[in-house]
Every structure is written in structure tokens, then in C-alpha cells.
mmCIF file of C-alpha atoms in Angstrom:
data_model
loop_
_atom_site.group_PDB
_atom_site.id
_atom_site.type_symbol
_atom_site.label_atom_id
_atom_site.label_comp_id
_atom_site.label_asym_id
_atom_site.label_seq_id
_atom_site.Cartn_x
_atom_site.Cartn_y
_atom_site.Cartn_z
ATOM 1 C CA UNK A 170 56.750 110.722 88.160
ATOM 2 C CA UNK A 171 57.902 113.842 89.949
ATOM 3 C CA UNK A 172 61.658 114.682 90.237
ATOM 4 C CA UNK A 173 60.823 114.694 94.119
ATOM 5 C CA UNK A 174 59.470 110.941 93.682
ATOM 6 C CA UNK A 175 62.383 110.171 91.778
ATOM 7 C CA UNK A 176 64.387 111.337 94.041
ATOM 8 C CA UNK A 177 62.278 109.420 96.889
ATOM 9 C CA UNK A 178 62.808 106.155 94.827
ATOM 10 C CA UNK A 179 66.532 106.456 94.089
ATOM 11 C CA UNK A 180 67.392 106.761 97.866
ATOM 12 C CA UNK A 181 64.960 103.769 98.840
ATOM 13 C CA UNK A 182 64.796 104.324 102.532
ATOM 14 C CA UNK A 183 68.243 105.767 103.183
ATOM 15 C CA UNK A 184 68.882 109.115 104.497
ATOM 16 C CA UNK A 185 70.336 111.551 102.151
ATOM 17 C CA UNK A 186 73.903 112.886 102.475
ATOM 18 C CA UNK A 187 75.665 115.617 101.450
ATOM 19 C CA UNK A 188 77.395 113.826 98.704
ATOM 20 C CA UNK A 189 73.796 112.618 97.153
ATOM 21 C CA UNK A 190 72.975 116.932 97.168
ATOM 22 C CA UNK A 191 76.312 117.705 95.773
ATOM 23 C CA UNK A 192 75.321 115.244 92.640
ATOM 24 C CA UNK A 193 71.758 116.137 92.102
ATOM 25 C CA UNK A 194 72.999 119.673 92.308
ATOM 26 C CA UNK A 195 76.330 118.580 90.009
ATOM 27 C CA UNK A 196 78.824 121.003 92.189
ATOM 28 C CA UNK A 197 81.308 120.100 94.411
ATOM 29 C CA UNK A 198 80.997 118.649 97.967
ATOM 30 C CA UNK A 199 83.235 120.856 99.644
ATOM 31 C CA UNK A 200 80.338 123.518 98.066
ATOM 32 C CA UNK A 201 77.479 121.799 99.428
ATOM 33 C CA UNK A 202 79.118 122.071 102.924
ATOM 34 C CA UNK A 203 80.023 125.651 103.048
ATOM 35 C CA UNK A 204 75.948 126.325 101.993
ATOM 36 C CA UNK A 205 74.675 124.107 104.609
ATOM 37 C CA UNK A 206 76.985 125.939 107.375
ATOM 38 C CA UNK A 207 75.704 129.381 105.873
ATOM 39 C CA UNK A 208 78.770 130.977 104.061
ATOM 40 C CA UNK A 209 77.283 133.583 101.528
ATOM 41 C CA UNK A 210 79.959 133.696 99.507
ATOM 42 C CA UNK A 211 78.762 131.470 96.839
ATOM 43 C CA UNK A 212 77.286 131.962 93.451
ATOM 44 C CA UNK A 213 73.383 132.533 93.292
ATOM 45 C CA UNK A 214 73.101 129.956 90.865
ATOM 46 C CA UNK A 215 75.136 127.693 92.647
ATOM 47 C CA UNK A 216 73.028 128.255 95.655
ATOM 48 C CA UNK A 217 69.794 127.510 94.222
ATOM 49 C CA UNK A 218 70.922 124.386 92.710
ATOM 50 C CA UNK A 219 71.882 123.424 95.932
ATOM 51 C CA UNK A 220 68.811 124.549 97.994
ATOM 52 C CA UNK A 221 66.709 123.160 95.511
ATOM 53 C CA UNK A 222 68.367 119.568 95.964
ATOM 54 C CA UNK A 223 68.115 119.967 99.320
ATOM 55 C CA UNK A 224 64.654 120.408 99.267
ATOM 56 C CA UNK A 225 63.976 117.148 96.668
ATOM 57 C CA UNK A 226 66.075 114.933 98.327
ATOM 58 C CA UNK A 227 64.738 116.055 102.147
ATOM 59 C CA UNK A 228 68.709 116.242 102.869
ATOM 60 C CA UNK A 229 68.545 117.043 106.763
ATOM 61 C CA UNK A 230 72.520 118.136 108.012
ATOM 62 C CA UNK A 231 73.810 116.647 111.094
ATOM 63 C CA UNK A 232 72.956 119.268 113.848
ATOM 64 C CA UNK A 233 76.160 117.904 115.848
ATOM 65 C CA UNK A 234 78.585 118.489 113.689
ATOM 66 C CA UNK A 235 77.237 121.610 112.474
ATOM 67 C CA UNK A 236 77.372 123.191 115.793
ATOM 68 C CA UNK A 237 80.863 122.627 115.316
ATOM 69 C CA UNK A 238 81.924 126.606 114.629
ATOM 70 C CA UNK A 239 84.919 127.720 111.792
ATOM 71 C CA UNK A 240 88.242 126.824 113.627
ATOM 72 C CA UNK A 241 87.158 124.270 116.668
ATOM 73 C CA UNK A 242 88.087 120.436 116.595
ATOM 74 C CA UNK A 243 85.195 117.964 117.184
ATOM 75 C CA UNK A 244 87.761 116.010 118.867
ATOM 76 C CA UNK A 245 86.665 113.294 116.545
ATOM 77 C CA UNK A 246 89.034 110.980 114.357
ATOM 78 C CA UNK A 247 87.637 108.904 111.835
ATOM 79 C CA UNK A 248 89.104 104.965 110.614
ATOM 80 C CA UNK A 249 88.173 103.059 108.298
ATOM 81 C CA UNK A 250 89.410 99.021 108.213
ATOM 82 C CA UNK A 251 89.091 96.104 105.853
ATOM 83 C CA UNK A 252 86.574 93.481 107.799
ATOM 84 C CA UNK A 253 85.472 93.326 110.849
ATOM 85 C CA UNK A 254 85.442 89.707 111.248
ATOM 86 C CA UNK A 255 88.886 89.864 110.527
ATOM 87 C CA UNK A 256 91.109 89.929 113.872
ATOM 88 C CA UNK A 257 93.940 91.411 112.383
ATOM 89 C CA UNK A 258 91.672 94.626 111.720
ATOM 90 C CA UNK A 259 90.134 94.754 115.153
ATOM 91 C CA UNK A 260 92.970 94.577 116.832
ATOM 92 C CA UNK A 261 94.693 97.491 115.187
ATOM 93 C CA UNK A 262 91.305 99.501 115.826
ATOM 94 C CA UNK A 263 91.959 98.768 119.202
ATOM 95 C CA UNK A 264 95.399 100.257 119.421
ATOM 96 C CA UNK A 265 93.999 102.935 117.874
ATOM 97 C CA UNK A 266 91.294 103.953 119.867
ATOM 98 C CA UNK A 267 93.455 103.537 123.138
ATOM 99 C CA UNK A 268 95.592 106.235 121.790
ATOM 100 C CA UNK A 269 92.566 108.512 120.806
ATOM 101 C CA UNK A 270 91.290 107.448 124.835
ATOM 102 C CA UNK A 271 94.676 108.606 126.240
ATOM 103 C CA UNK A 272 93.787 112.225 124.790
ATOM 104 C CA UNK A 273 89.991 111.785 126.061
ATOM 105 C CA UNK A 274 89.161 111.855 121.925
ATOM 106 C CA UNK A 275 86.696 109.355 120.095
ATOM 107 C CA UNK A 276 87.425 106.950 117.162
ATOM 108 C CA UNK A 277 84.442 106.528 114.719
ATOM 109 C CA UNK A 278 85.413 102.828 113.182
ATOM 110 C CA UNK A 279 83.527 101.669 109.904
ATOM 111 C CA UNK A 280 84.407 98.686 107.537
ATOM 112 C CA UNK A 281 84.694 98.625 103.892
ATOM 113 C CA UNK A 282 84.474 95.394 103.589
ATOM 114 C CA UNK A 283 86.830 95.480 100.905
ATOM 115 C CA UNK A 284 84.075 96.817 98.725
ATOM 116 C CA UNK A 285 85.501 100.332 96.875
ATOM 117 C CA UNK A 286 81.922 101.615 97.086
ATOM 118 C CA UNK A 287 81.480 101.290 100.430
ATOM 119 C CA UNK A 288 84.987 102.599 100.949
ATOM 120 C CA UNK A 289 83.704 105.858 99.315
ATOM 121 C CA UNK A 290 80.412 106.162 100.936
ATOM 122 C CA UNK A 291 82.157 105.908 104.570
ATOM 123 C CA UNK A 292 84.755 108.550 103.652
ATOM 124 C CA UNK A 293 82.031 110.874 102.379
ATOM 125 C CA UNK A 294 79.677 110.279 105.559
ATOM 126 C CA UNK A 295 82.885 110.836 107.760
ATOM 127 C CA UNK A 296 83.821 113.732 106.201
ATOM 128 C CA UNK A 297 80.385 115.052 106.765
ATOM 129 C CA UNK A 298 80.333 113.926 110.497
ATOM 130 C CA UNK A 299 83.299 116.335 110.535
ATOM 131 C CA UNK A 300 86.162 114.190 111.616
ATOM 132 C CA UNK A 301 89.596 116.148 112.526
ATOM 133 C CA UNK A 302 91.218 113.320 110.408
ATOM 134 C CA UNK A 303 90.594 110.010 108.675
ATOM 135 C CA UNK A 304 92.405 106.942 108.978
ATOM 136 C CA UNK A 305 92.006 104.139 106.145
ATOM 137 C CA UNK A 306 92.842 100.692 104.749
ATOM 138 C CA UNK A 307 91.859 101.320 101.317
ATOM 139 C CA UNK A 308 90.286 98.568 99.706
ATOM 140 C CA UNK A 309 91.680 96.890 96.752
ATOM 141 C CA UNK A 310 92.210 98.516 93.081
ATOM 142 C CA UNK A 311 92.998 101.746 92.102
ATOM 143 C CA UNK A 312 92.866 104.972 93.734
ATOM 144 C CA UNK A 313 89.357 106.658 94.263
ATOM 145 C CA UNK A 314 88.031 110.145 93.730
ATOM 146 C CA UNK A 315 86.758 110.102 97.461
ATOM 147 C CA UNK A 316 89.530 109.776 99.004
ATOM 148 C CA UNK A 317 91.245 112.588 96.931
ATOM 149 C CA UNK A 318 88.606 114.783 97.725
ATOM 150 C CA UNK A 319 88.716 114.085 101.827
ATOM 151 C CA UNK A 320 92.169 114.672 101.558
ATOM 152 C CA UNK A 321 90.896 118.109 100.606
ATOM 153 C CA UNK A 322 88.918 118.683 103.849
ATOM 154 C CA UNK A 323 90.863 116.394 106.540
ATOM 155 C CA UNK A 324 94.378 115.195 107.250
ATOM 156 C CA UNK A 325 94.451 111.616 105.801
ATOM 157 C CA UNK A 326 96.507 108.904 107.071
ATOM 158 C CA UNK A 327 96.922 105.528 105.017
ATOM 159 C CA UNK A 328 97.253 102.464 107.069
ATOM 160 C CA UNK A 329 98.807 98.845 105.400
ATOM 161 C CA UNK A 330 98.209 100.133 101.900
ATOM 162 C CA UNK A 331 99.689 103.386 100.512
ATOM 163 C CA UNK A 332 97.825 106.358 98.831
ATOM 164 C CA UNK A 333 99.307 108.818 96.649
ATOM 165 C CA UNK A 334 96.420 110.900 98.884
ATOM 166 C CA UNK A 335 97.533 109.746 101.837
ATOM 167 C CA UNK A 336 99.527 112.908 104.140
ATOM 168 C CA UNK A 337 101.525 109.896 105.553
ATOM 169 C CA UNK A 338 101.332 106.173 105.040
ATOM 170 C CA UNK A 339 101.986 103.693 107.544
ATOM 171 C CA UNK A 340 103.033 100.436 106.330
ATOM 172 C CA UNK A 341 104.778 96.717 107.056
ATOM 173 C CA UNK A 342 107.462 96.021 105.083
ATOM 174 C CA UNK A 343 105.903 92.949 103.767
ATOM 175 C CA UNK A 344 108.259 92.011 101.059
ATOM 176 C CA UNK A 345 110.969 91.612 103.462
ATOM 177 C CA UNK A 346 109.277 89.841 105.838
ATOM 178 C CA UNK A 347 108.130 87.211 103.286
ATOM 179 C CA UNK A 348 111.181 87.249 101.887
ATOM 180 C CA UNK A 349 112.990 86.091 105.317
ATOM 181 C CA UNK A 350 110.212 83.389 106.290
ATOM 182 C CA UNK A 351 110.616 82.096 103.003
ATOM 183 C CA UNK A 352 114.615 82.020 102.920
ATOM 184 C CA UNK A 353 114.125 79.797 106.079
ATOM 185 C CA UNK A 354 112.035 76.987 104.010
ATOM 186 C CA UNK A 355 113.880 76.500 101.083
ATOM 187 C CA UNK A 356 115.872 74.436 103.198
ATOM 188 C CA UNK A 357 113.283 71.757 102.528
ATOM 189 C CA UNK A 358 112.803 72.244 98.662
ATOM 190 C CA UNK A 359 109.839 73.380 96.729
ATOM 191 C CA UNK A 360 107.649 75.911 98.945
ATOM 192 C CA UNK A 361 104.161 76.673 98.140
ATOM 193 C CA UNK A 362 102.969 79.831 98.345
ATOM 194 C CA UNK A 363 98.980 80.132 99.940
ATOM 195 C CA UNK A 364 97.407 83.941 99.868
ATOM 196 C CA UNK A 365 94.870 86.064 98.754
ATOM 197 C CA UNK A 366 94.705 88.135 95.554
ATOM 198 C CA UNK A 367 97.835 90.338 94.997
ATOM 199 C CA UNK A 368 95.496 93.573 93.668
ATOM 200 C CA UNK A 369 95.445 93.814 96.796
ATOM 201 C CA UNK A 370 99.076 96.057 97.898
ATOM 202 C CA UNK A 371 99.875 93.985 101.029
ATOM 203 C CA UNK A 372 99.810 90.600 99.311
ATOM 204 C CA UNK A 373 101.310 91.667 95.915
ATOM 205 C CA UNK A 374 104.354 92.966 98.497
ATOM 206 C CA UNK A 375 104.350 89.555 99.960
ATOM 207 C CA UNK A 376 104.126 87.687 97.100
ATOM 208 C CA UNK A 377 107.379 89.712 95.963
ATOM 209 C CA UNK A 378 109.345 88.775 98.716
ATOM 210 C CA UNK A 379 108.154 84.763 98.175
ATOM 211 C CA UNK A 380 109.245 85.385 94.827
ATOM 212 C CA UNK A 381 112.863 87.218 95.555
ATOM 213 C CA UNK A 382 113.104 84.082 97.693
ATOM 214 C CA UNK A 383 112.400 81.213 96.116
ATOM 215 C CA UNK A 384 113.432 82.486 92.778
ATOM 216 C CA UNK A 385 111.945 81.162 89.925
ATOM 217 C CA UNK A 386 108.064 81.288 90.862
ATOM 218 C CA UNK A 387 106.410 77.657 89.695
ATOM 219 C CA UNK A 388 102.888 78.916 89.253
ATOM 220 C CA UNK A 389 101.884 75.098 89.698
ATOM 221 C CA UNK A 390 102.321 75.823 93.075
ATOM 222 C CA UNK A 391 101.092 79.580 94.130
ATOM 223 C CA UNK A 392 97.562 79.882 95.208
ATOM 224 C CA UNK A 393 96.106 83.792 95.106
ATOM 225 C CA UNK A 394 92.725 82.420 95.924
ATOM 226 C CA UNK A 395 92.202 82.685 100.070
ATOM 227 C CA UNK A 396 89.851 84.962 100.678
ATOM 228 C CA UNK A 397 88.219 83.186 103.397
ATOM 229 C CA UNK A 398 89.675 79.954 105.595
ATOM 230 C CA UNK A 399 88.144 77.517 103.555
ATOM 231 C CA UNK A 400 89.721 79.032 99.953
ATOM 232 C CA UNK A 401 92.683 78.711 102.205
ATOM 233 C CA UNK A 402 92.003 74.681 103.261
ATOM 234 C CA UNK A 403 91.335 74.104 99.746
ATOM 235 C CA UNK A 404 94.156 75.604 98.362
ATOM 236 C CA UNK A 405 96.952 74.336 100.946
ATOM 237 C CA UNK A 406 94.983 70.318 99.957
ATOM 238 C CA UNK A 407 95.665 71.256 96.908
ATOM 239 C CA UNK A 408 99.409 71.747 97.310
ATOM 240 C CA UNK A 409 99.802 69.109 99.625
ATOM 241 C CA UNK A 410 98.733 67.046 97.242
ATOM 242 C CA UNK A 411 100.805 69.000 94.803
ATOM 243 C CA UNK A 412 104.322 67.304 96.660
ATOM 244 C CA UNK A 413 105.284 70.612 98.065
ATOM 245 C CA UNK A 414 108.002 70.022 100.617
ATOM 246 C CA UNK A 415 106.776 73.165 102.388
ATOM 247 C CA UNK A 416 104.449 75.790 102.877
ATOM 248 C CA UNK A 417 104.017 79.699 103.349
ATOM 249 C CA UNK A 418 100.394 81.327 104.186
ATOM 250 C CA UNK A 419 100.562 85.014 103.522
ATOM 251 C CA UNK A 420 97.622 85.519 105.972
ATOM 252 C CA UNK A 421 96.291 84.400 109.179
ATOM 253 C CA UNK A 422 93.458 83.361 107.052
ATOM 254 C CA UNK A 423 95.624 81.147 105.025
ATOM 255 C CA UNK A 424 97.568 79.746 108.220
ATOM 256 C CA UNK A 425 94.162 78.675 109.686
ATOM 257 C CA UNK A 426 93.415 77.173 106.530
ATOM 258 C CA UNK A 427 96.422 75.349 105.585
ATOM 259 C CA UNK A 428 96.246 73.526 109.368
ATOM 260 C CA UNK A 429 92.656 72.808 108.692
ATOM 261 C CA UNK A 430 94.321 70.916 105.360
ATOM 262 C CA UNK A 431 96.935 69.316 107.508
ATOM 263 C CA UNK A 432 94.083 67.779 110.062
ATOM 264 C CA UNK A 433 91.842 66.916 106.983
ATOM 265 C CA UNK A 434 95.377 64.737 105.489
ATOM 266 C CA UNK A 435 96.657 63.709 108.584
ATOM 267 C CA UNK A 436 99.988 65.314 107.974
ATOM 268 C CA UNK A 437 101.611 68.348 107.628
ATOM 269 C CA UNK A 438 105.152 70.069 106.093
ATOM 270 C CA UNK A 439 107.023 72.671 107.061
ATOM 271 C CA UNK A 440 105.493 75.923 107.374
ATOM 272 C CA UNK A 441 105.402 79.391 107.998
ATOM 273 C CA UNK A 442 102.586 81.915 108.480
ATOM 274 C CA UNK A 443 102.512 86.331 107.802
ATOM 275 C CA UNK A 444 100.370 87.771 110.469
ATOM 276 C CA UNK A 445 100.067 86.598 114.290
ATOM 277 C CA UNK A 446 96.780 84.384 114.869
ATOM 278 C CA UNK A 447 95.329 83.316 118.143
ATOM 279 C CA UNK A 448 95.968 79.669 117.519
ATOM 280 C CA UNK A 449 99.036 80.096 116.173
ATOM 281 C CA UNK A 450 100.492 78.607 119.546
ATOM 282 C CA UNK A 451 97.854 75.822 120.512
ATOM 283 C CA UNK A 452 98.411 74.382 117.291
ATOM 284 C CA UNK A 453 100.963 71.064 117.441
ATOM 285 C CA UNK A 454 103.888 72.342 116.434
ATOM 286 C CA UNK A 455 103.520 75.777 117.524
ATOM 287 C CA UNK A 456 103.043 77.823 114.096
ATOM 288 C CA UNK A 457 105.945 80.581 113.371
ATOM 289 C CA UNK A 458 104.786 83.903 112.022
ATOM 290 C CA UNK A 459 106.334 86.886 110.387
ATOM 291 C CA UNK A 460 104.415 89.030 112.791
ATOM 292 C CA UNK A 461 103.095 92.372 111.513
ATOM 293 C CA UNK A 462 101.634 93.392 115.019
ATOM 294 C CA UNK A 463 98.237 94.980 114.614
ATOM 295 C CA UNK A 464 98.575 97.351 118.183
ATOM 296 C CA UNK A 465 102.077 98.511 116.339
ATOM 297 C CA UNK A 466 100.006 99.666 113.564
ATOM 298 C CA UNK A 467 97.340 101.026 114.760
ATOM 299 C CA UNK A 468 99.036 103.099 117.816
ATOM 300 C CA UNK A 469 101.558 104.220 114.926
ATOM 301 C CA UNK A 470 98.863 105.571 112.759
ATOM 302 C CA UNK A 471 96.744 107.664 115.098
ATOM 303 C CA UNK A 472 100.089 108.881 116.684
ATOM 304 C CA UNK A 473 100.991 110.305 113.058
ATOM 305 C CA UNK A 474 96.928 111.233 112.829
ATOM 306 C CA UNK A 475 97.443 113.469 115.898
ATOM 307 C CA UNK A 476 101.042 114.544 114.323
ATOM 308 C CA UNK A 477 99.342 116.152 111.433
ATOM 309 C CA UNK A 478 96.437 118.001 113.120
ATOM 310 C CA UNK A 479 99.351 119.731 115.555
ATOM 311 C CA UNK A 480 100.661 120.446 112.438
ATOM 312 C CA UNK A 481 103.478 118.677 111.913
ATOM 313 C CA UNK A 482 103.756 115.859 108.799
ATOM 314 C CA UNK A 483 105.446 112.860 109.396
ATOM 315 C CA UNK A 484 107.733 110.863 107.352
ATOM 316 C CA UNK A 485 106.039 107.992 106.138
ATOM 317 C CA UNK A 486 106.320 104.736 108.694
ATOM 318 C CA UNK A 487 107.660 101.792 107.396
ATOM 319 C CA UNK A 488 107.440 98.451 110.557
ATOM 320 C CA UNK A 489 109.511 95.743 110.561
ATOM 321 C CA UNK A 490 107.739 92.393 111.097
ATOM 322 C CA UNK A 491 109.500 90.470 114.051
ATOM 323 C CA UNK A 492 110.031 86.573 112.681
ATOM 324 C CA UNK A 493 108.718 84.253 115.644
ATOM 325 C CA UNK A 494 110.118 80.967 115.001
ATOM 326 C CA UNK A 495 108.102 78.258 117.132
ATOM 327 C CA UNK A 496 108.758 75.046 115.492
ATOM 328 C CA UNK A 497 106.397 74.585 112.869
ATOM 329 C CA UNK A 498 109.187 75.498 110.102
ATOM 330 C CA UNK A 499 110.946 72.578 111.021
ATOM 331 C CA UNK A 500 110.110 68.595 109.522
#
């Protein structure tokens, strides 16, 4: 088979980027870019390499955002969330976009999905799309080479979950909010602890401050499996079950959950939730949150976005989550 059907077959219907160039042609992407924008200052051999990838993949640049000159903004900033389905993460793209409207700019939103290959394909399209500056929740894991090398080209702002790459992170402090919702139900003895895995930074911080709280952590009752509302509803049974004399969901996942476990038993404990959630206040009692507001978040990381591209770096943002006590963390 030709290189050119190779090529063809590796890409399987997708539309070749700059990044899939830069690796046929193994040189950098920041290389790639200045070739396909016409900069002459760049090896010969570096520059047929690159043409000649061009050529076997059929990489076609985005005319928009290369009739973006040396200099100009596209007016463009670029975010990149966890889940869609999530309302947590649609909410804080919301805030963030409003603040993008204000200054008549555009957010570009993708989600990751939580999926570290995804994460890296979005950066590397954004980047290409030429973005002023990227916003992200970086999935779970360790750092990746993608986001190091937008951090090259763009401001980058890390929202939730710090980077090392990050010009400025914006963050809950998610320890102490844990810790202060879970101070408030040790009152009623042995509190189980419902959340989702701590490799990811916001739950290992709020598993912290359930453990600074409680003490000595009895693993028989900590569940790192909610992923989805029914891990959640299986887990909180489980506890329930368990004799725990209360309860504390570090999710609005795991809140939905655990009150889907409560209906399922036909009884409930004590309990207190991280995150606001729509029925937080139809449910019977009303459930109490350590509230990490998503508009907070958001507004607060486009506002340091636009900080950066006028030049001027921020300190890193650390929110305090307000504790809404509605009843539920009472018997």
C-alpha cells in the first residue's frame, strides 16, 4: 500500500489537523503553523517534510483563522469542560460565555469527556482555530504534553483542577468545604463518605477534608465509585445498609443518588451534599449543599482569561464554597 493510502486509512474519514502533519513530518506543531501561514524562515528540510505531509495527508488549513494576520485577536476564547450532561459544567460555560458576550467575543465550548485523549485532541484543534486563550478542566491523571505545548501558543487558564501549565488556576477550596459539611454530621456518629474517584484533583481535595473531619477514615464506609447516579444509588444502599448514622455525597451526582437510595429504603439519615443541584430543594427535607457555584467559576475564569491577554497575570483564584444548610443535615 502507498504511504498516501496509509495515510488515507489511518485518518478513516476524519479531516487532518495540524497536529496529524506535525507527526507524519516528526517536527514540532508550533513549526507546522508558522509553514502553513508562510514564514520562510524555516529549514529546507524541515519544510519539505512538512509540505510533503501536507500533501499525503490532504491537510487543508482553516481559511478563517488563517486570515487572521501576525498581531490581530480573533476575538475568540476557547473552553474546554468535563461532560456536558453534567449541569455543574454547563452552567459554568454559561457564566462564561456571558462574560465573553459582554465584550461582543465568542466562546468555542468542547467536552473531554473526561477522556485525556480527547482532552488533547480539543486543545490541539483549538489551538489551530487560533483561540486568544484556552480555558480547561483537565481531565483526570497526570499532566499532558498538549497542554504544555498550548501553553506555548495561548494564555491558558485552569478551571477546578490545577496545572503546573496553567498561567492562572481558578479553583474551590474543596477541602475546606468538605471539611465544614462534614464537622456538622459527626454530630450523629459514623458518616459515610459517597464520591467519585479521587485521581481526579477535586474529589481527592474533598475526600481530604472528609478525612481531616472525621478523623480516622473507616474504609468500610467510603465509596470512590460514583461516576454516574446509579454508582451513586448503589453505593449510598450500600452504606445504608452499612449502619451509617449519616451521609456526605461529594457530588451532585452522588446527592441524586444517595436520595434515589433513600426512596428505594424508605428512609433516609442525615446528610449533606458538595455542589448545588436542581432538586436539591424539592427534595423532602430540603438537601444542604456546600455550594461551589458554577456562574462564580466560570465568570472568574474568563475574567482572569481576559486579564492575561491585556497583559496582566493574575494571582491564582481560590472560591470559598457558601454552606446552605436546609434541613436535610438534621435526623
Amino acid at each position: 500500500m502507498s504511504e498516501t493510502g496509509a495515510a488515507a486509512d489511518e485518518r478513516a474519514g476524519r479531516v487532518p489537523t495540524m497536529r496529524d502533519v506535525a507527526e507524519r513530518a516528526d517536527v514540532g506543531l508550533k513549526t507546522v503553523s508558522r509553514f502553513v501561514n508562510g514564514e520562510t524562515n524555516i529549514r529546507p528540510q524541515l519544510a519539505d517534510r512538512i509540505a510533503r505531509a501536507i500533501a499525503d495527508l490532504g491537510y487543508r488549513r482553516n481559511l478563517a483563522a488563517a486570515s487572521i494576520r501576525p498581531g490581530q485577536q480573533s476575538r475568540v476564547l476557547g473552553l474546554i469542560i468535563g461532560d456536558l450532561g453534567n449541569p455543574f459544567w454547563s452552567g459554568m460555560a454559561r457564566a462564561a460565555e456571558r462574560v465573553c458576550a459582554e465584550r461582543r467575543w465568542l466562546l468555542l465550548t468542547a467536552s473531554s469527556e473526561e477522556d485525556p485523549d480527547r482532552f488533547a485532541r480539543l486543545i490541539d484543534r483549538l489551538v489551530e482555530q487560533r483561540v486568544d486563550a484556552l480555558m480547561v478542566v483537565r481531565p483526570p491523571g497526570e499532566e499532558l504534553p498538549a497542554l504544555d505545548r498550548a501553553a506555548g501558543d495561548v494564555p491558558v487558564v485552569a478551571i477546578d483542577r490545577p496545572s503546573e501549565h496553567a498561567a492562572c488556576n481558578v479553583l474551590y477550596d474543596n477541602a475546606h468545604g468538605a471539611r465544614a459539611a462534614v464537622e456538622i454530621l459527626r454530630e450523629h456518629g459514623r458518616v459515610g463518605y459517597v464520591g467519585d474517584t479521587t485521581g481526579m484533583w477535586t474529589m481527592s481535595e474533598r475526600f481530604r477534608g472528609y478525612a481531616e473531619a472525621v478523623g480516622a477514615v473507616d474504609e468500610e464506609i467510603v465509596r470512590h465509585s460514583a461516576h454516574t447516579m446509579e454508582d451513586a444509588q448503589t453505593a449510598a444502599a450500600e452504606l445504608l445498609d452499612a449502619g451509617v448514622d449519616a451521609l456526605f455525597t461529594a457530588n451532585n451526582r452522588a446527592s441524586v443518588g444517595a436520595l434515589l437510595a433513600f426512596a428505594a429504603a424508605g428512609r433516609r439519615v442525615p446528610m449533606i451534599g458538595f455542589d448545588e443541584f436542581e432538586a436539591a430543594k424539592l427534595a423532602s427535607p430540603p438537601v444542604s449543599v456546600a455550594n461551589a457555584a458554577p456562574a462564580v467559576l466560570g465568570r472568574a475564569a474568563a475574567e482572569a482569561a481576559f486579564s492575561l491577554l491585556d497583559g496582566v497575570t493574575p494571582p491564582d483564584v481560590l472560591l470559598e464554597p457558601d454552606l446552605v444548610l436546609r434541613g436535610s443535615e438534621a435526623r
